[in-house]
Amino acid sequence: MKKIIKNGTVVTASDTFSADICIENGVVSMIGHELHDPQAEIIDASGCYIFPGGIDPHTHLDMPFGGTVTKDDFETGTIAAAFGGTTTIIDFCLTNKGEPLQSAIDTWHKKSKDKAVIDYSFHLMIGEINDDVLTELKEVINKEGITSFKVFMAYKNVFQADDGTLYRTLLAAKDLGALVMVHAENGDVIDYLTKQALKEGKTDPIYHALTRPPEVEGEATGRACQLTELADSQLYVVHVSCKEAVEQISKARDKGLNIWGETCPQYLVLDKTYLEKPNFEGAKYVWSPPLRDKEHQEVLWNALKNGQLQTLGSDQCSFDFKGQKELGRGDFTKIPNGGPTIEDRISILFSEGVQKGRITLNQFVDITSTRIAKLFGLFPKKGTIAVGTDADIVIFDPKKERVLSANTHHMAVDYNAFEGMKIKGEPITVLSRGEYVIKNKTFVGKPGRGQYIKRAKYGKSLNLSVNETLRI
């Protein structure tokens, strides 16, 4: 059915204006004033902002790790994402050495089939590089539309790839039109520090952070940037958590390199002391990179404001405290890494960023949606509100105050990483391709309605211009 959204304030990455939005056949068909159609459903957005649907570039749903599997799958995870104002996610396919890349992709298609309530796509992990892998990468891009490859510089003997693999992946990505993503921590040094800590009987959750100091993230980030420069390629550094990494990315960008950085809400509002919570509750906050000293938070906020960092991902990777995080009692290395963040990503950035004057409204949209769409080949169909774009739209009440809690969130996990945090601003209604997923804060979507999205090659979306302020 045709819908017209009225009385709201439209916000894109470049403009803020009052307008009506007409939606037909899943796309925005008209933007203007005093739009009327007796056959259309009228959606009243009085007092609300109208944002393009959020895009989460960093999720781990139904992912095996540390002898267990993340609690949220493609159904519960995407429902929670929708409640949080996200209408597209990009999840990570984990590969196994010696096995065809397509087998990993097929596995992730099975995980997501008939479950996702919003649109989704995949990144692909690269753990080895050889002639077979290089040949298959071309097929992956053409057949699957996967145009981003993830290389781990950490998790020794599990995910970690060597520098040669990273460098050859960068070279391949340059030729193939793909974006290389890195988890930038020095896995070899972490391995040594971890073994030393356990040898000394240091087993509590706080030692997860103490064995992964900011220096190992800064070093790995700098190394990845230099290899990118050598390869004349493009790089996206995921989950940046500290000043040392920001400095390396900023220095590389000042040289004109195609290097981009992402941070996550947990690094903006939580700090290392959470890992010291009694009764092993610090385990709830074990993820990698770890939480840092509080001083790093303002560095990250400033980096978002001045463009040194460009995006916000959730790094959603949820494990129950009971029965999963508890696997690491007596040995912090056995605590499954990750936390539940997919639902609160956008609201935290709005409340702590826009409401407190750290970033502008337009920067908020760019950081949570537009820039991600451009980097990962989704723009202009997604990431903005303009005639012809997918009607992925969030009606957001900036005045709504609430307290984040496991008692009210929609993730399947048994705790909330931001428990008790007071925030201002909440998604009220969320449309995906013109269909209600959340209506007046109630889930009305359907598992399986989410579509797999094939993405364009890197660079094709970066320089596209769309008349985002078209008014009729």
PDB file of N, CA and C in Angstrom, residues 347-421:
ATOM      1  N   SER A 347      20.912   4.555  19.134  1.00  0.00           N
ATOM      2  CA  SER A 347      20.399   5.403  20.208  1.00  0.00           C
ATOM      3  C   SER A 347      21.519   5.967  21.067  1.00  0.00           C
ATOM      4  N   ILE A 348      22.549   5.178  21.320  1.00  0.00           N
ATOM      5  CA  ILE A 348      23.673   5.662  22.125  1.00  0.00           C
ATOM      6  C   ILE A 348      24.396   6.782  21.390  1.00  0.00           C
ATOM      7  N   LEU A 349      24.630   6.606  20.087  1.00  0.00           N
ATOM      8  CA  LEU A 349      25.315   7.657  19.341  1.00  0.00           C
ATOM      9  C   LEU A 349      24.490   8.943  19.325  1.00  0.00           C
ATOM     10  N   PHE A 350      23.180   8.807  19.196  1.00  0.00           N
ATOM     11  CA  PHE A 350      22.324   9.992  19.187  1.00  0.00           C
ATOM     12  C   PHE A 350      22.338  10.669  20.554  1.00  0.00           C
ATOM     13  N   SER A 351      22.131   9.889  21.610  1.00  0.00           N
ATOM     14  CA  SER A 351      22.021  10.449  22.953  1.00  0.00           C
ATOM     15  C   SER A 351      23.335  11.063  23.432  1.00  0.00           C
ATOM     16  N   GLU A 352      24.416  10.312  23.255  1.00  0.00           N
ATOM     17  CA  GLU A 352      25.717  10.768  23.750  1.00  0.00           C
ATOM     18  C   GLU A 352      26.432  11.678  22.758  1.00  0.00           C
ATOM     19  N   GLY A 353      26.058  11.575  21.488  1.00  0.00           N
ATOM     20  CA  GLY A 353      26.721  12.366  20.461  1.00  0.00           C
ATOM     21  C   GLY A 353      25.956  13.620  20.100  1.00  0.00           C
ATOM     22  N   VAL A 354      24.769  13.463  19.502  1.00  0.00           N
ATOM     23  CA  VAL A 354      23.987  14.611  19.049  1.00  0.00           C
ATOM     24  C   VAL A 354      23.465  15.418  20.224  1.00  0.00           C
ATOM     25  N   GLN A 355      22.834  14.740  21.181  1.00  0.00           N
ATOM     26  CA  GLN A 355      22.213  15.463  22.303  1.00  0.00           C
ATOM     27  C   GLN A 355      23.226  16.225  23.139  1.00  0.00           C
ATOM     28  N   LYS A 356      24.459  15.736  23.187  1.00  0.00           N
ATOM     29  CA  LYS A 356      25.485  16.394  23.996  1.00  0.00           C
ATOM     30  C   LYS A 356      26.412  17.284  23.168  1.00  0.00           C
ATOM     31  N   GLY A 357      26.058  17.487  21.886  1.00  0.00           N
ATOM     32  CA  GLY A 357      26.792  18.430  21.055  1.00  0.00           C
ATOM     33  C   GLY A 357      28.141  17.951  20.561  1.00  0.00           C
ATOM     34  N   ARG A 358      28.391  16.661  20.648  1.00  0.00           N
ATOM     35  CA  ARG A 358      29.684  16.149  20.175  1.00  0.00           C
ATOM     36  C   ARG A 358      29.736  16.015  18.659  1.00  0.00           C
ATOM     37  N   ILE A 359      28.593  15.676  18.059  1.00  0.00           N
ATOM     38  CA  ILE A 359      28.484  15.583  16.603  1.00  0.00           C
ATOM     39  C   ILE A 359      27.166  16.232  16.186  1.00  0.00           C
ATOM     40  N   THR A 360      27.061  16.571  14.902  1.00  0.00           N
ATOM     41  CA  THR A 360      25.820  17.169  14.404  1.00  0.00           C
ATOM     42  C   THR A 360      24.839  16.081  13.978  1.00  0.00           C
ATOM     43  N   LEU A 361      23.600  16.493  13.745  1.00  0.00           N
ATOM     44  CA  LEU A 361      22.576  15.575  13.242  1.00  0.00           C
ATOM     45  C   LEU A 361      23.010  14.945  11.923  1.00  0.00           C
ATOM     46  N   ASN A 362      23.549  15.764  11.031  1.00  0.00           N
ATOM     47  CA  ASN A 362      23.939  15.249   9.720  1.00  0.00           C
ATOM     48  C   ASN A 362      25.129  14.298   9.832  1.00  0.00           C
ATOM     49  N   GLN A 363      26.060  14.595  10.726  1.00  0.00           N
ATOM     50  CA  GLN A 363      27.164  13.659  10.976  1.00  0.00           C
ATOM     51  C   GLN A 363      26.641  12.337  11.518  1.00  0.00           C
ATOM     52  N   PHE A 364      25.658  12.414  12.393  1.00  0.00           N
ATOM     53  CA  PHE A 364      25.045  11.207  12.956  1.00  0.00           C
ATOM     54  C   PHE A 364      24.525  10.294  11.846  1.00  0.00           C
ATOM     55  N   VAL A 365      23.815  10.859  10.877  1.00  0.00           N
ATOM     56  CA  VAL A 365      23.286  10.060   9.768  1.00  0.00           C
ATOM     57  C   VAL A 365      24.421   9.503   8.917  1.00  0.00           C
ATOM     58  N   ASP A 366      25.436  10.315   8.671  1.00  0.00           N
ATOM     59  CA  ASP A 366      26.566   9.853   7.873  1.00  0.00           C
ATOM     60  C   ASP A 366      27.275   8.684   8.558  1.00  0.00           C
ATOM     61  N   ILE A 367      27.487   8.799   9.856  1.00  0.00           N
ATOM     62  CA  ILE A 367      28.247   7.804  10.618  1.00  0.00           C
ATOM     63  C   ILE A 367      27.484   6.488  10.751  1.00  0.00           C
ATOM     64  N   THR A 368      26.166   6.552  10.885  1.00  0.00           N
ATOM     65  CA  THR A 368      25.373   5.338  11.110  1.00  0.00           C
ATOM     66  C   THR A 368      24.806   4.720   9.840  1.00  0.00           C
ATOM     67  N   SER A 369      24.879   5.458   8.711  1.00  0.00           N
ATOM     68  CA  SER A 369      24.203   4.949   7.518  1.00  0.00           C
ATOM     69  C   SER A 369      24.907   5.314   6.210  1.00  0.00           C
ATOM     70  N   THR A 370      24.995   6.608   5.903  1.00  0.00           N
ATOM     71  CA  THR A 370      25.408   7.025   4.562  1.00  0.00           C
ATOM     72  C   THR A 370      26.824   6.615   4.213  1.00  0.00           C
ATOM     73  N   ARG A 371      27.768   6.930   5.093  1.00  0.00           N
ATOM     74  CA  ARG A 371      29.167   6.597   4.803  1.00  0.00           C
ATOM     75  C   ARG A 371      29.344   5.088   4.667  1.00  0.00           C
ATOM     76  N   ILE A 372      28.657   4.326   5.463  1.00  0.00           N
ATOM     77  CA  ILE A 372      28.738   2.859   5.396  1.00  0.00           C
ATOM     78  C   ILE A 372      28.209   2.381   4.049  1.00  0.00           C
ATOM     79  N   ALA A 373      27.075   2.945   3.627  1.00  0.00           N
ATOM     80  CA  ALA A 373      26.499   2.563   2.333  1.00  0.00           C
ATOM     81  C   ALA A 373      27.465   2.844   1.202  1.00  0.00           C
ATOM     82  N   LYS A 374      28.145   3.976   1.269  1.00  0.00           N
ATOM     83  CA  LYS A 374      29.085   4.340   0.209  1.00  0.00           C
ATOM     84  C   LYS A 374      30.323   3.444   0.215  1.00  0.00           C
ATOM     85  N   LEU A 375      30.852   3.159   1.375  1.00  0.00           N
ATOM     86  CA  LEU A 375      32.062   2.338   1.464  1.00  0.00           C
ATOM     87  C   LEU A 375      31.824   0.900   1.028  1.00  0.00           C
ATOM     88  N   PHE A 376      30.626   0.392   1.325  1.00  0.00           N
ATOM     89  CA  PHE A 376      30.370  -1.028   1.098  1.00  0.00           C
ATOM     90  C   PHE A 376      29.414  -1.303  -0.061  1.00  0.00           C
ATOM     91  N   GLY A 377      29.331  -0.367  -1.008  1.00  0.00           N
ATOM     92  CA  GLY A 377      28.630  -0.647  -2.258  1.00  0.00           C
ATOM     93  C   GLY A 377      27.130  -0.766  -2.155  1.00  0.00           C
ATOM     94  N   LEU A 378      26.515  -0.052  -1.204  1.00  0.00           N
ATOM     95  CA  LEU A 378      25.064  -0.074  -1.036  1.00  0.00           C
ATOM     96  C   LEU A 378      24.392   1.224  -1.479  1.00  0.00           C
ATOM     97  N   PHE A 379      25.165   2.269  -1.623  1.00  0.00           N
ATOM     98  CA  PHE A 379      24.652   3.585  -1.994  1.00  0.00           C
ATOM     99  C   PHE A 379      24.468   3.685  -3.518  1.00  0.00           C
ATOM    100  N   PRO A 380      23.434   4.341  -4.036  1.00  0.00           N
ATOM    101  CA  PRO A 380      22.454   5.158  -3.329  1.00  0.00           C
ATOM    102  C   PRO A 380      21.133   4.458  -3.014  1.00  0.00           C
ATOM    103  N   LYS A 381      21.025   3.171  -3.292  1.00  0.00           N
ATOM    104  CA  LYS A 381      19.774   2.478  -2.957  1.00  0.00           C
ATOM    105  C   LYS A 381      19.520   2.520  -1.464  1.00  0.00           C
ATOM    106  N   LYS A 382      20.594   2.464  -0.689  1.00  0.00           N
ATOM    107  CA  LYS A 382      20.483   2.529   0.762  1.00  0.00           C
ATOM    108  C   LYS A 382      21.417   3.611   1.288  1.00  0.00           C
ATOM    109  N   GLY A 383      21.128   4.108   2.477  1.00  0.00           N
ATOM    110  CA  GLY A 383      22.010   5.073   3.101  1.00  0.00           C
ATOM    111  C   GLY A 383      21.562   6.512   3.007  1.00  0.00           C
ATOM    112  N   THR A 384      20.459   6.773   2.323  1.00  0.00           N
ATOM    113  CA  THR A 384      19.942   8.132   2.247  1.00  0.00           C
ATOM    114  C   THR A 384      18.442   8.090   1.960  1.00  0.00           C
ATOM    115  N   ILE A 385      17.829   9.257   1.986  1.00  0.00           N
ATOM    116  CA  ILE A 385      16.418   9.393   1.621  1.00  0.00           C
ATOM    117  C   ILE A 385      16.346  10.310   0.414  1.00  0.00           C
ATOM    118  N   ALA A 386      16.006   9.754  -0.726  1.00  0.00           N
ATOM    119  CA  ALA A 386      15.893  10.507  -1.969  1.00  0.00           C
ATOM    120  C   ALA A 386      14.960   9.738  -2.898  1.00  0.00           C
ATOM    121  N   VAL A 387      14.438  10.411  -3.890  1.00  0.00           N
ATOM    122  CA  VAL A 387      13.550   9.740  -4.839  1.00  0.00           C
ATOM    123  C   VAL A 387      14.302   8.591  -5.514  1.00  0.00           C
ATOM    124  N   GLY A 388      13.717   7.396  -5.460  1.00  0.00           N
ATOM    125  CA  GLY A 388      14.320   6.220  -6.060  1.00  0.00           C
ATOM    126  C   GLY A 388      15.075   5.329  -5.093  1.00  0.00           C
ATOM    127  N   THR A 389      15.331   5.812  -3.875  1.00  0.00           N
ATOM    128  CA  THR A 389      16.039   4.973  -2.906  1.00  0.00           C
ATOM    129  C   THR A 389      15.080   3.980  -2.260  1.00  0.00           C
ATOM    130  N   ASP A 390      15.636   2.896  -1.741  1.00  0.00           N
ATOM    131  CA  ASP A 390      14.823   1.979  -0.946  1.00  0.00           C
ATOM    132  C   ASP A 390      14.201   2.750   0.214  1.00  0.00           C
ATOM    133  N   ALA A 391      12.953   2.462   0.497  1.00  0.00           N
ATOM    134  CA  ALA A 391      12.265   3.149   1.596  1.00  0.00           C
ATOM    135  C   ALA A 391      12.616   2.492   2.919  1.00  0.00           C
ATOM    136  N   ASP A 392      13.894   2.541   3.250  1.00  0.00           N
ATOM    137  CA  ASP A 392      14.400   2.125   4.558  1.00  0.00           C
ATOM    138  C   ASP A 392      14.412   3.382   5.421  1.00  0.00           C
ATOM    139  N   ILE A 393      13.445   3.501   6.296  1.00  0.00           N
ATOM    140  CA  ILE A 393      13.204   4.771   6.980  1.00  0.00           C
ATOM    141  C   ILE A 393      12.945   4.540   8.464  1.00  0.00           C
ATOM    142  N   VAL A 394      13.518   5.408   9.285  1.00  0.00           N
ATOM    143  CA  VAL A 394      13.330   5.359  10.728  1.00  0.00           C
ATOM    144  C   VAL A 394      12.663   6.649  11.185  1.00  0.00           C
ATOM    145  N   ILE A 395      11.547   6.511  11.880  1.00  0.00           N
ATOM    146  CA  ILE A 395      10.901   7.659  12.517  1.00  0.00           C
ATOM    147  C   ILE A 395      11.354   7.657  13.969  1.00  0.00           C
ATOM    148  N   PHE A 396      12.064   8.714  14.345  1.00  0.00           N
ATOM    149  CA  PHE A 396      12.838   8.737  15.588  1.00  0.00           C
ATOM    150  C   PHE A 396      12.380   9.888  16.475  1.00  0.00           C
ATOM    151  N   ASP A 397      12.000   9.569  17.700  1.00  0.00           N
ATOM    152  CA  ASP A 397      11.566  10.579  18.658  1.00  0.00           C
ATOM    153  C   ASP A 397      12.776  11.042  19.473  1.00  0.00           C
ATOM    154  N   PRO A 398      13.247  12.283  19.255  1.00  0.00           N
ATOM    155  CA  PRO A 398      14.450  12.741  19.940  1.00  0.00           C
ATOM    156  C   PRO A 398      14.231  13.088  21.408  1.00  0.00           C
ATOM    157  N   LYS A 399      12.983  13.167  21.831  1.00  0.00           N
ATOM    158  CA  LYS A 399      12.688  13.578  23.207  1.00  0.00           C
ATOM    159  C   LYS A 399      12.421  12.405  24.146  1.00  0.00           C
ATOM    160  N   LYS A 400      12.249  11.227  23.595  1.00  0.00           N
ATOM    161  CA  LYS A 400      11.910  10.068  24.409  1.00  0.00           C
ATOM    162  C   LYS A 400      13.076   9.677  25.302  1.00  0.00           C
ATOM    163  N   GLU A 401      12.844   9.630  26.601  1.00  0.00           N
ATOM    164  CA  GLU A 401      13.874   9.225  27.552  1.00  0.00           C
ATOM    165  C   GLU A 401      13.599   7.809  28.050  1.00  0.00           C
ATOM    166  N   ARG A 402      14.637   7.037  28.208  1.00  0.00           N
ATOM    167  CA  ARG A 402      14.488   5.651  28.664  1.00  0.00           C
ATOM    168  C   ARG A 402      15.788   5.177  29.283  1.00  0.00           C
ATOM    169  N   VAL A 403      15.717   3.999  29.890  1.00  0.00           N
ATOM    170  CA  VAL A 403      16.883   3.381  30.526  1.00  0.00           C
ATOM    171  C   VAL A 403      17.144   2.050  29.841  1.00  0.00           C
ATOM    172  N   LEU A 404      18.358   1.845  29.369  1.00  0.00           N
ATOM    173  CA  LEU A 404      18.702   0.592  28.704  1.00  0.00           C
ATOM    174  C   LEU A 404      18.790  -0.533  29.722  1.00  0.00           C
ATOM    175  N   SER A 405      18.226  -1.682  29.368  1.00  0.00           N
ATOM    176  CA  SER A 405      18.193  -2.801  30.314  1.00  0.00           C
ATOM    177  C   SER A 405      17.907  -4.114  29.600  1.00  0.00           C
ATOM    178  N   ALA A 406      18.420  -5.185  30.171  1.00  0.00           N
ATOM    179  CA  ALA A 406      18.107  -6.524  29.662  1.00  0.00           C
ATOM    180  C   ALA A 406      16.625  -6.849  29.837  1.00  0.00           C
ATOM    181  N   ASN A 407      15.963  -6.153  30.751  1.00  0.00           N
ATOM    182  CA  ASN A 407      14.537  -6.406  30.983  1.00  0.00           C
ATOM    183  C   ASN A 407      13.667  -5.902  29.840  1.00  0.00           C
ATOM    184  N   THR A 408      14.208  -4.962  29.050  1.00  0.00           N
ATOM    185  CA  THR A 408      13.399  -4.374  27.986  1.00  0.00           C
ATOM    186  C   THR A 408      14.004  -4.527  26.597  1.00  0.00           C
ATOM    187  N   HIS A 409      15.250  -5.005  26.496  1.00  0.00           N
ATOM    188  CA  HIS A 409      15.811  -5.142  25.153  1.00  0.00           C
ATOM    189  C   HIS A 409      15.245  -6.370  24.448  1.00  0.00           C
ATOM    190  N   HIS A 410      15.544  -6.512  23.151  1.00  0.00           N
ATOM    191  CA  HIS A 410      14.952  -7.566  22.336  1.00  0.00           C
ATOM    192  C   HIS A 410      15.983  -8.576  21.840  1.00  0.00           C
ATOM    193  N   MET A 411      17.213  -8.454  22.315  1.00  0.00           N
ATOM    194  CA  MET A 411      18.232  -9.449  22.010  1.00  0.00           C
ATOM    195  C   MET A 411      17.981 -10.696  22.845  1.00  0.00           C
ATOM    196  N   ALA A 412      18.487 -11.830  22.398  1.00  0.00           N
ATOM    197  CA  ALA A 412      18.238 -13.096  23.087  1.00  0.00           C
ATOM    198  C   ALA A 412      19.141 -13.302  24.297  1.00  0.00           C
ATOM    199  N   VAL A 413      20.140 -12.456  24.436  1.00  0.00           N
ATOM    200  CA  VAL A 413      21.164 -12.623  25.453  1.00  0.00           C
ATOM    201  C   VAL A 413      20.642 -12.207  26.837  1.00  0.00           C
ATOM    202  N   ASP A 414      21.264 -12.766  27.897  1.00  0.00           N
ATOM    203  CA  ASP A 414      20.726 -12.584  29.247  1.00  0.00           C
ATOM    204  C   ASP A 414      21.254 -11.363  29.996  1.00  0.00           C
ATOM    205  N   TYR A 415      21.971 -10.465  29.340  1.00  0.00           N
ATOM    206  CA  TYR A 415      22.396  -9.225  29.984  1.00  0.00           C
ATOM    207  C   TYR A 415      22.501  -8.125  28.940  1.00  0.00           C
ATOM    208  N   ASN A 416      22.527  -6.885  29.415  1.00  0.00           N
ATOM    209  CA  ASN A 416      22.733  -5.739  28.527  1.00  0.00           C
ATOM    210  C   ASN A 416      24.040  -5.068  28.921  1.00  0.00           C
ATOM    211  N   ALA A 417      24.908  -4.847  27.957  1.00  0.00           N
ATOM    212  CA  ALA A 417      26.215  -4.261  28.250  1.00  0.00           C
ATOM    213  C   ALA A 417      26.094  -2.831  28.779  1.00  0.00           C
ATOM    214  N   PHE A 418      24.965  -2.179  28.513  1.00  0.00           N
ATOM    215  CA  PHE A 418      24.781  -0.791  28.917  1.00  0.00           C
ATOM    216  C   PHE A 418      23.715  -0.667  30.006  1.00  0.00           C
ATOM    217  N   GLU A 419      23.545  -1.721  30.790  1.00  0.00           N
ATOM    218  CA  GLU A 419      22.512  -1.796  31.819  1.00  0.00           C
ATOM    219  C   GLU A 419      22.492  -0.533  32.687  1.00  0.00           C
ATOM    220  N   GLY A 420      21.285   0.079  32.780  1.00  0.00           N
ATOM    221  CA  GLY A 420      21.099   1.236  33.642  1.00  0.00           C
ATOM    222  C   GLY A 420      21.451   2.571  33.012  1.00  0.00           C
ATOM    223  N   MET A 421      21.937   2.553  31.779  1.00  0.00           N
ATOM    224  CA  MET A 421      22.330   3.799  31.125  1.00  0.00           C
ATOM    225  C   MET A 421      21.090   4.575  30.682  1.00  0.00           C
TER     226      MET A 421
END
